[in-house]
């Protein structure tokens, strides 16, 4: 498993998690679809090979390009119910089959990658970080955390 940070900051956030077998998950899509596709191409990754997009929270710097990427490339988007409720503009752009709802603190799979969404402190409805499990490894992504908690430290600890 490997991690590629594409963009991070107030202008937009987007990272890529990949398994050795080729599953590719975007964590957030907070820039234009064109910008994200170009960043992937610079890394020699075909945008068409993206398996899914997972959303940490509904702020525009995390979701700006998600709807268009999903529509153009037929990519499912995973977010919790609270985020989907706030992301009506994204939801309206994508096919119903690509709307996937997860529960915070309940793991799920995207192909061969296990995904565990955990709560983080941030000023949104139900913000999450993610731990990914594949190829005998664990990788965690937690953005926009103003402070940590013992629960987060326990989740992020190497197993």
mmCIF file with all atom_site columns, C-alpha atoms in Angstrom:
data_model
loop_
_atom_site.group_PDB
_atom_site.id
_atom_site.type_symbol
_atom_site.label_atom_id
_atom_site.label_alt_id
_atom_site.label_comp_id
_atom_site.label_asym_id
_atom_site.label_entity_id
_atom_site.label_seq_id
_atom_site.pdbx_PDB_ins_code
_atom_site.Cartn_x
_atom_site.Cartn_y
_atom_site.Cartn_z
_atom_site.occupancy
_atom_site.B_iso_or_equiv
_atom_site.pdbx_formal_charge
_atom_site.auth_seq_id
_atom_site.auth_comp_id
_atom_site.auth_asym_id
_atom_site.auth_atom_id
_atom_site.pdbx_PDB_model_num
ATOM 1   C CA . UNK A 1 1   ? 0.000   0.000  0.000   1.00 0.00 ? 1   UNK A CA 1
ATOM 2   C CA . UNK A 1 2   ? 1.226   3.500  -0.707  1.00 0.00 ? 2   UNK A CA 1
ATOM 3   C CA . UNK A 1 3   ? 0.111   7.108  -0.211  1.00 0.00 ? 3   UNK A CA 1
ATOM 4   C CA . UNK A 1 4   ? 0.395   10.057 -2.599  1.00 0.00 ? 4   UNK A CA 1
ATOM 5   C CA . UNK A 1 5   ? -0.440  13.511 -1.215  1.00 0.00 ? 5   UNK A CA 1
ATOM 6   C CA . UNK A 1 6   ? -1.636  15.476 -4.236  1.00 0.00 ? 6   UNK A CA 1
ATOM 7   C CA . UNK A 1 7   ? -2.814  18.719 -2.573  1.00 0.00 ? 7   UNK A CA 1
ATOM 8   C CA . UNK A 1 8   ? -3.167  19.943 0.993   1.00 0.00 ? 8   UNK A CA 1
ATOM 9   C CA . UNK A 1 9   ? -4.240  23.340 2.239   1.00 0.00 ? 9   UNK A CA 1
ATOM 10  C CA . UNK A 1 10  ? -7.009  25.888 2.303   1.00 0.00 ? 10  UNK A CA 1
ATOM 11  C CA . UNK A 1 11  ? -7.072  26.007 -1.511  1.00 0.00 ? 11  UNK A CA 1
ATOM 12  C CA . UNK A 1 12  ? -7.923  22.314 -1.702  1.00 0.00 ? 12  UNK A CA 1
ATOM 13  C CA . UNK A 1 13  ? -7.228  18.831 -0.375  1.00 0.00 ? 13  UNK A CA 1
ATOM 14  C CA . UNK A 1 14  ? -6.809  15.572 -2.237  1.00 0.00 ? 14  UNK A CA 1
ATOM 15  C CA . UNK A 1 15  ? -4.708  12.485 -1.528  1.00 0.00 ? 15  UNK A CA 1
ATOM 16  C CA . UNK A 1 16  ? -4.439  9.032  -3.028  1.00 0.00 ? 16  UNK A CA 1
ATOM 17  C CA . UNK A 1 17  ? -4.239  5.674  -1.262  1.00 0.00 ? 17  UNK A CA 1
ATOM 18  C CA . UNK A 1 18  ? -3.308  2.652  -3.393  1.00 0.00 ? 18  UNK A CA 1
ATOM 19  C CA . UNK A 1 19  ? -3.069  -1.057 -2.683  1.00 0.00 ? 19  UNK A CA 1
ATOM 20  C CA . UNK A 1 20  ? -0.470  -3.290 -4.302  1.00 0.00 ? 20  UNK A CA 1
ATOM 21  C CA . UNK A 1 21  ? -3.251  -4.944 -6.318  1.00 0.00 ? 21  UNK A CA 1
ATOM 22  C CA . UNK A 1 22  ? -4.348  -1.656 -7.908  1.00 0.00 ? 22  UNK A CA 1
ATOM 23  C CA . UNK A 1 23  ? -7.242  -0.340 -5.813  1.00 0.00 ? 23  UNK A CA 1
ATOM 24  C CA . UNK A 1 24  ? -7.004  3.453  -5.857  1.00 0.00 ? 24  UNK A CA 1
ATOM 25  C CA . UNK A 1 25  ? -8.933  5.660  -3.468  1.00 0.00 ? 25  UNK A CA 1
ATOM 26  C CA . UNK A 1 26  ? -8.979  9.458  -3.476  1.00 0.00 ? 26  UNK A CA 1
ATOM 27  C CA . UNK A 1 27  ? -9.290  10.945 -0.002  1.00 0.00 ? 27  UNK A CA 1
ATOM 28  C CA . UNK A 1 28  ? -11.285 14.104 -0.677  1.00 0.00 ? 28  UNK A CA 1
ATOM 29  C CA . UNK A 1 29  ? -11.461 15.951 -3.987  1.00 0.00 ? 29  UNK A CA 1
ATOM 30  C CA . UNK A 1 30  ? -11.244 19.609 -3.049  1.00 0.00 ? 30  UNK A CA 1
ATOM 31  C CA . UNK A 1 31  ? -9.948  21.065 -6.288  1.00 0.00 ? 31  UNK A CA 1
ATOM 32  C CA . UNK A 1 32  ? -11.387 21.145 -9.781  1.00 0.00 ? 32  UNK A CA 1
ATOM 33  C CA . UNK A 1 33  ? -11.752 17.821 -11.551 1.00 0.00 ? 33  UNK A CA 1
ATOM 34  C CA . UNK A 1 34  ? -9.290  18.994 -14.207 1.00 0.00 ? 34  UNK A CA 1
ATOM 35  C CA . UNK A 1 35  ? -6.664  19.911 -11.603 1.00 0.00 ? 35  UNK A CA 1
ATOM 36  C CA . UNK A 1 36  ? -7.013  16.543 -9.870  1.00 0.00 ? 36  UNK A CA 1
ATOM 37  C CA . UNK A 1 37  ? -6.879  14.604 -13.138 1.00 0.00 ? 37  UNK A CA 1
ATOM 38  C CA . UNK A 1 38  ? -3.750  16.496 -14.188 1.00 0.00 ? 38  UNK A CA 1
ATOM 39  C CA . UNK A 1 39  ? -2.082  15.801 -10.827 1.00 0.00 ? 39  UNK A CA 1
ATOM 40  C CA . UNK A 1 40  ? -2.842  12.089 -11.217 1.00 0.00 ? 40  UNK A CA 1
ATOM 41  C CA . UNK A 1 41  ? -1.422  12.075 -14.745 1.00 0.00 ? 41  UNK A CA 1
ATOM 42  C CA . UNK A 1 42  ? 1.785   13.754 -13.492 1.00 0.00 ? 42  UNK A CA 1
ATOM 43  C CA . UNK A 1 43  ? 2.103   10.797 -11.098 1.00 0.00 ? 43  UNK A CA 1
ATOM 44  C CA . UNK A 1 44  ? 1.531   8.426  -14.049 1.00 0.00 ? 44  UNK A CA 1
ATOM 45  C CA . UNK A 1 45  ? -1.829  7.325  -12.655 1.00 0.00 ? 45  UNK A CA 1
ATOM 46  C CA . UNK A 1 46  ? -4.780  7.162  -14.988 1.00 0.00 ? 46  UNK A CA 1
ATOM 47  C CA . UNK A 1 47  ? -7.794  9.071  -13.614 1.00 0.00 ? 47  UNK A CA 1
ATOM 48  C CA . UNK A 1 48  ? -9.949  6.269  -15.044 1.00 0.00 ? 48  UNK A CA 1
ATOM 49  C CA . UNK A 1 49  ? -8.266  3.841  -12.634 1.00 0.00 ? 49  UNK A CA 1
ATOM 50  C CA . UNK A 1 50  ? -9.664  5.536  -9.512  1.00 0.00 ? 50  UNK A CA 1
ATOM 51  C CA . UNK A 1 51  ? -11.828 3.052  -7.587  1.00 0.00 ? 51  UNK A CA 1
ATOM 52  C CA . UNK A 1 52  ? -13.582 5.474  -5.211  1.00 0.00 ? 52  UNK A CA 1
ATOM 53  C CA . UNK A 1 53  ? -13.563 8.836  -3.474  1.00 0.00 ? 53  UNK A CA 1
ATOM 54  C CA . UNK A 1 54  ? -13.936 9.011  0.314   1.00 0.00 ? 54  UNK A CA 1
ATOM 55  C CA . UNK A 1 55  ? -14.981 12.303 1.889   1.00 0.00 ? 55  UNK A CA 1
ATOM 56  C CA . UNK A 1 56  ? -13.731 13.502 5.281   1.00 0.00 ? 56  UNK A CA 1
ATOM 57  C CA . UNK A 1 57  ? -16.256 16.352 5.574   1.00 0.00 ? 57  UNK A CA 1
ATOM 58  C CA . UNK A 1 58  ? -18.331 18.703 3.483   1.00 0.00 ? 58  UNK A CA 1
ATOM 59  C CA . UNK A 1 59  ? -16.188 21.869 3.320   1.00 0.00 ? 59  UNK A CA 1
ATOM 60  C CA . UNK A 1 60  ? -15.610 23.004 -0.266  1.00 0.00 ? 60  UNK A CA 1
ATOM 61  C CA . UNK A 1 61  ? -11.830 22.592 -0.016  1.00 0.00 ? 61  UNK A CA 1
ATOM 62  C CA . UNK A 1 62  ? -12.531 18.853 0.402   1.00 0.00 ? 62  UNK A CA 1
ATOM 63  C CA . UNK A 1 63  ? -15.398 18.289 -2.072  1.00 0.00 ? 63  UNK A CA 1
ATOM 64  C CA . UNK A 1 64  ? -15.123 20.849 -4.898  1.00 0.00 ? 64  UNK A CA 1
ATOM 65  C CA . UNK A 1 65  ? -14.279 18.357 -7.674  1.00 0.00 ? 65  UNK A CA 1
ATOM 66  C CA . UNK A 1 66  ? -15.925 15.227 -6.255  1.00 0.00 ? 66  UNK A CA 1
ATOM 67  C CA . UNK A 1 67  ? -19.234 15.445 -8.091  1.00 0.00 ? 67  UNK A CA 1
ATOM 68  C CA . UNK A 1 68  ? -17.721 16.185 -11.480 1.00 0.00 ? 68  UNK A CA 1
ATOM 69  C CA . UNK A 1 69  ? -15.076 13.449 -11.121 1.00 0.00 ? 69  UNK A CA 1
ATOM 70  C CA . UNK A 1 70  ? -17.774 10.961 -10.173 1.00 0.00 ? 70  UNK A CA 1
ATOM 71  C CA . UNK A 1 71  ? -19.975 11.992 -13.084 1.00 0.00 ? 71  UNK A CA 1
ATOM 72  C CA . UNK A 1 72  ? -17.169 12.017 -15.667 1.00 0.00 ? 72  UNK A CA 1
ATOM 73  C CA . UNK A 1 73  ? -15.440 8.814  -14.554 1.00 0.00 ? 73  UNK A CA 1
ATOM 74  C CA . UNK A 1 74  ? -18.355 6.881  -12.964 1.00 0.00 ? 74  UNK A CA 1
ATOM 75  C CA . UNK A 1 75  ? -16.628 6.793  -9.551  1.00 0.00 ? 75  UNK A CA 1
ATOM 76  C CA . UNK A 1 76  ? -18.542 6.021  -6.334  1.00 0.00 ? 76  UNK A CA 1
ATOM 77  C CA . UNK A 1 77  ? -18.298 8.597  -3.542  1.00 0.00 ? 77  UNK A CA 1
ATOM 78  C CA . UNK A 1 78  ? -18.356 7.463  0.081   1.00 0.00 ? 78  UNK A CA 1
ATOM 79  C CA . UNK A 1 79  ? -19.430 9.867  2.843   1.00 0.00 ? 79  UNK A CA 1
ATOM 80  C CA . UNK A 1 80  ? -21.382 9.603  6.052   1.00 0.00 ? 80  UNK A CA 1
ATOM 81  C CA . UNK A 1 81  ? -25.054 10.628 6.203   1.00 0.00 ? 81  UNK A CA 1
ATOM 82  C CA . UNK A 1 82  ? -24.329 13.995 7.840   1.00 0.00 ? 82  UNK A CA 1
ATOM 83  C CA . UNK A 1 83  ? -21.864 14.936 5.093   1.00 0.00 ? 83  UNK A CA 1
ATOM 84  C CA . UNK A 1 84  ? -24.239 13.814 2.328   1.00 0.00 ? 84  UNK A CA 1
ATOM 85  C CA . UNK A 1 85  ? -26.973 15.971 3.841   1.00 0.00 ? 85  UNK A CA 1
ATOM 86  C CA . UNK A 1 86  ? -24.688 19.026 3.554   1.00 0.00 ? 86  UNK A CA 1
ATOM 87  C CA . UNK A 1 87  ? -23.359 18.072 0.089   1.00 0.00 ? 87  UNK A CA 1
ATOM 88  C CA . UNK A 1 88  ? -26.575 18.481 -1.880  1.00 0.00 ? 88  UNK A CA 1
ATOM 89  C CA . UNK A 1 89  ? -24.748 20.195 -4.756  1.00 0.00 ? 89  UNK A CA 1
ATOM 90  C CA . UNK A 1 90  ? -22.416 17.215 -5.133  1.00 0.00 ? 90  UNK A CA 1
ATOM 91  C CA . UNK A 1 91  ? -25.236 14.722 -4.688  1.00 0.00 ? 91  UNK A CA 1
ATOM 92  C CA . UNK A 1 92  ? -27.279 16.368 -7.433  1.00 0.00 ? 92  UNK A CA 1
ATOM 93  C CA . UNK A 1 93  ? -24.443 15.893 -9.957  1.00 0.00 ? 93  UNK A CA 1
ATOM 94  C CA . UNK A 1 94  ? -23.846 12.171 -9.596  1.00 0.00 ? 94  UNK A CA 1
ATOM 95  C CA . UNK A 1 95  ? -25.678 8.955  -10.366 1.00 0.00 ? 95  UNK A CA 1
ATOM 96  C CA . UNK A 1 96  ? -27.610 7.393  -7.491  1.00 0.00 ? 96  UNK A CA 1
ATOM 97  C CA . UNK A 1 97  ? -25.568 4.190  -7.806  1.00 0.00 ? 97  UNK A CA 1
ATOM 98  C CA . UNK A 1 98  ? -22.420 6.171  -6.938  1.00 0.00 ? 98  UNK A CA 1
ATOM 99  C CA . UNK A 1 99  ? -23.792 7.555  -3.668  1.00 0.00 ? 99  UNK A CA 1
ATOM 100 C CA . UNK A 1 100 ? -22.379 5.387  -0.876  1.00 0.00 ? 100 UNK A CA 1
ATOM 101 C CA . UNK A 1 101 ? -23.098 6.030  2.783   1.00 0.00 ? 101 UNK A CA 1
ATOM 102 C CA . UNK A 1 102 ? -20.828 4.770  5.547   1.00 0.00 ? 102 UNK A CA 1
ATOM 103 C CA . UNK A 1 103 ? -21.215 4.930  9.315   1.00 0.00 ? 103 UNK A CA 1
ATOM 104 C CA . UNK A 1 104 ? -18.554 6.632  11.405  1.00 0.00 ? 104 UNK A CA 1
ATOM 105 C CA . UNK A 1 105 ? -16.702 4.071  13.570  1.00 0.00 ? 105 UNK A CA 1
ATOM 106 C CA . UNK A 1 106 ? -17.853 1.184  11.368  1.00 0.00 ? 106 UNK A CA 1
ATOM 107 C CA . UNK A 1 107 ? -15.395 -0.342 8.912   1.00 0.00 ? 107 UNK A CA 1
ATOM 108 C CA . UNK A 1 108 ? -16.148 -1.199 5.286   1.00 0.00 ? 108 UNK A CA 1
ATOM 109 C CA . UNK A 1 109 ? -14.251 -2.345 2.219   1.00 0.00 ? 109 UNK A CA 1
ATOM 110 C CA . UNK A 1 110 ? -13.459 -0.800 -1.124  1.00 0.00 ? 110 UNK A CA 1
ATOM 111 C CA . UNK A 1 111 ? -12.182 -3.772 -3.096  1.00 0.00 ? 111 UNK A CA 1
ATOM 112 C CA . UNK A 1 112 ? -9.183  -5.113 -1.142  1.00 0.00 ? 112 UNK A CA 1
ATOM 113 C CA . UNK A 1 113 ? -8.740  -2.042 1.088   1.00 0.00 ? 113 UNK A CA 1
ATOM 114 C CA . UNK A 1 114 ? -10.399 -2.002 4.487   1.00 0.00 ? 114 UNK A CA 1
ATOM 115 C CA . UNK A 1 115 ? -11.566 1.466  5.499   1.00 0.00 ? 115 UNK A CA 1
ATOM 116 C CA . UNK A 1 116 ? -12.249 2.617  9.059   1.00 0.00 ? 116 UNK A CA 1
ATOM 117 C CA . UNK A 1 117 ? -13.764 6.121  9.399   1.00 0.00 ? 117 UNK A CA 1
ATOM 118 C CA . UNK A 1 118 ? -13.171 7.630  12.837  1.00 0.00 ? 118 UNK A CA 1
ATOM 119 C CA . UNK A 1 119 ? -14.418 10.915 14.341  1.00 0.00 ? 119 UNK A CA 1
ATOM 120 C CA . UNK A 1 120 ? -12.182 13.976 14.456  1.00 0.00 ? 120 UNK A CA 1
ATOM 121 C CA . UNK A 1 121 ? -12.747 17.382 16.070  1.00 0.00 ? 121 UNK A CA 1
ATOM 122 C CA . UNK A 1 122 ? -13.641 19.932 13.387  1.00 0.00 ? 122 UNK A CA 1
ATOM 123 C CA . UNK A 1 123 ? -16.408 22.465 12.751  1.00 0.00 ? 123 UNK A CA 1
ATOM 124 C CA . UNK A 1 124 ? -18.635 20.302 10.537  1.00 0.00 ? 124 UNK A CA 1
ATOM 125 C CA . UNK A 1 125 ? -21.566 17.935 11.035  1.00 0.00 ? 125 UNK A CA 1
ATOM 126 C CA . UNK A 1 126 ? -19.693 14.607 11.402  1.00 0.00 ? 126 UNK A CA 1
ATOM 127 C CA . UNK A 1 127 ? -16.059 14.972 10.266  1.00 0.00 ? 127 UNK A CA 1
ATOM 128 C CA . UNK A 1 128 ? -13.882 11.879 9.999   1.00 0.00 ? 128 UNK A CA 1
ATOM 129 C CA . UNK A 1 129 ? -10.363 10.678 9.432   1.00 0.00 ? 129 UNK A CA 1
ATOM 130 C CA . UNK A 1 130 ? -9.698  7.325  7.794   1.00 0.00 ? 130 UNK A CA 1
ATOM 131 C CA . UNK A 1 131 ? -7.513  4.336  8.547   1.00 0.00 ? 131 UNK A CA 1
ATOM 132 C CA . UNK A 1 132 ? -6.848  2.104  5.548   1.00 0.00 ? 132 UNK A CA 1
ATOM 133 C CA . UNK A 1 133 ? -5.795  -1.536 5.785   1.00 0.00 ? 133 UNK A CA 1
ATOM 134 C CA . UNK A 1 134 ? -4.279  -3.528 2.909   1.00 0.00 ? 134 UNK A CA 1
ATOM 135 C CA . UNK A 1 135 ? -1.265  -5.622 2.048   1.00 0.00 ? 135 UNK A CA 1
ATOM 136 C CA . UNK A 1 136 ? -0.563  -6.198 5.758   1.00 0.00 ? 136 UNK A CA 1
ATOM 137 C CA . UNK A 1 137 ? -0.210  -2.469 6.357   1.00 0.00 ? 137 UNK A CA 1
ATOM 138 C CA . UNK A 1 138 ? -2.154  0.364  7.965   1.00 0.00 ? 138 UNK A CA 1
ATOM 139 C CA . UNK A 1 139 ? -2.225  3.947  6.755   1.00 0.00 ? 139 UNK A CA 1
ATOM 140 C CA . UNK A 1 140 ? -4.220  6.738  8.404   1.00 0.00 ? 140 UNK A CA 1
ATOM 141 C CA . UNK A 1 141 ? -5.277  10.144 7.115   1.00 0.00 ? 141 UNK A CA 1
ATOM 142 C CA . UNK A 1 142 ? -6.670  12.821 9.420   1.00 0.00 ? 142 UNK A CA 1
ATOM 143 C CA . UNK A 1 143 ? -6.977  16.406 8.194   1.00 0.00 ? 143 UNK A CA 1
ATOM 144 C CA . UNK A 1 144 ? -8.177  19.666 9.723   1.00 0.00 ? 144 UNK A CA 1
ATOM 145 C CA . UNK A 1 145 ? -7.585  18.562 13.313  1.00 0.00 ? 145 UNK A CA 1
ATOM 146 C CA . UNK A 1 146 ? -7.189  21.503 15.667  1.00 0.00 ? 146 UNK A CA 1
ATOM 147 C CA . UNK A 1 147 ? -6.389  19.213 18.565  1.00 0.00 ? 147 UNK A CA 1
ATOM 148 C CA . UNK A 1 148 ? -6.050  15.508 19.185  1.00 0.00 ? 148 UNK A CA 1
ATOM 149 C CA . UNK A 1 149 ? -7.861  13.215 21.576  1.00 0.00 ? 149 UNK A CA 1
ATOM 150 C CA . UNK A 1 150 ? -6.819  9.998  23.246  1.00 0.00 ? 150 UNK A CA 1
ATOM 151 C CA . UNK A 1 151 ? -9.219  8.137  20.940  1.00 0.00 ? 151 UNK A CA 1
ATOM 152 C CA . UNK A 1 152 ? -7.513  9.574  17.850  1.00 0.00 ? 152 UNK A CA 1
ATOM 153 C CA . UNK A 1 153 ? -4.060  8.834  19.221  1.00 0.00 ? 153 UNK A CA 1
ATOM 154 C CA . UNK A 1 154 ? -5.120  5.233  19.895  1.00 0.00 ? 154 UNK A CA 1
ATOM 155 C CA . UNK A 1 155 ? -6.524  4.856  16.362  1.00 0.00 ? 155 UNK A CA 1
ATOM 156 C CA . UNK A 1 156 ? -3.434  6.383  14.738  1.00 0.00 ? 156 UNK A CA 1
ATOM 157 C CA . UNK A 1 157 ? -1.026  4.259  16.778  1.00 0.00 ? 157 UNK A CA 1
ATOM 158 C CA . UNK A 1 158 ? 0.812   1.688  14.741  1.00 0.00 ? 158 UNK A CA 1
ATOM 159 C CA . UNK A 1 159 ? -0.672  -1.752 15.299  1.00 0.00 ? 159 UNK A CA 1
#
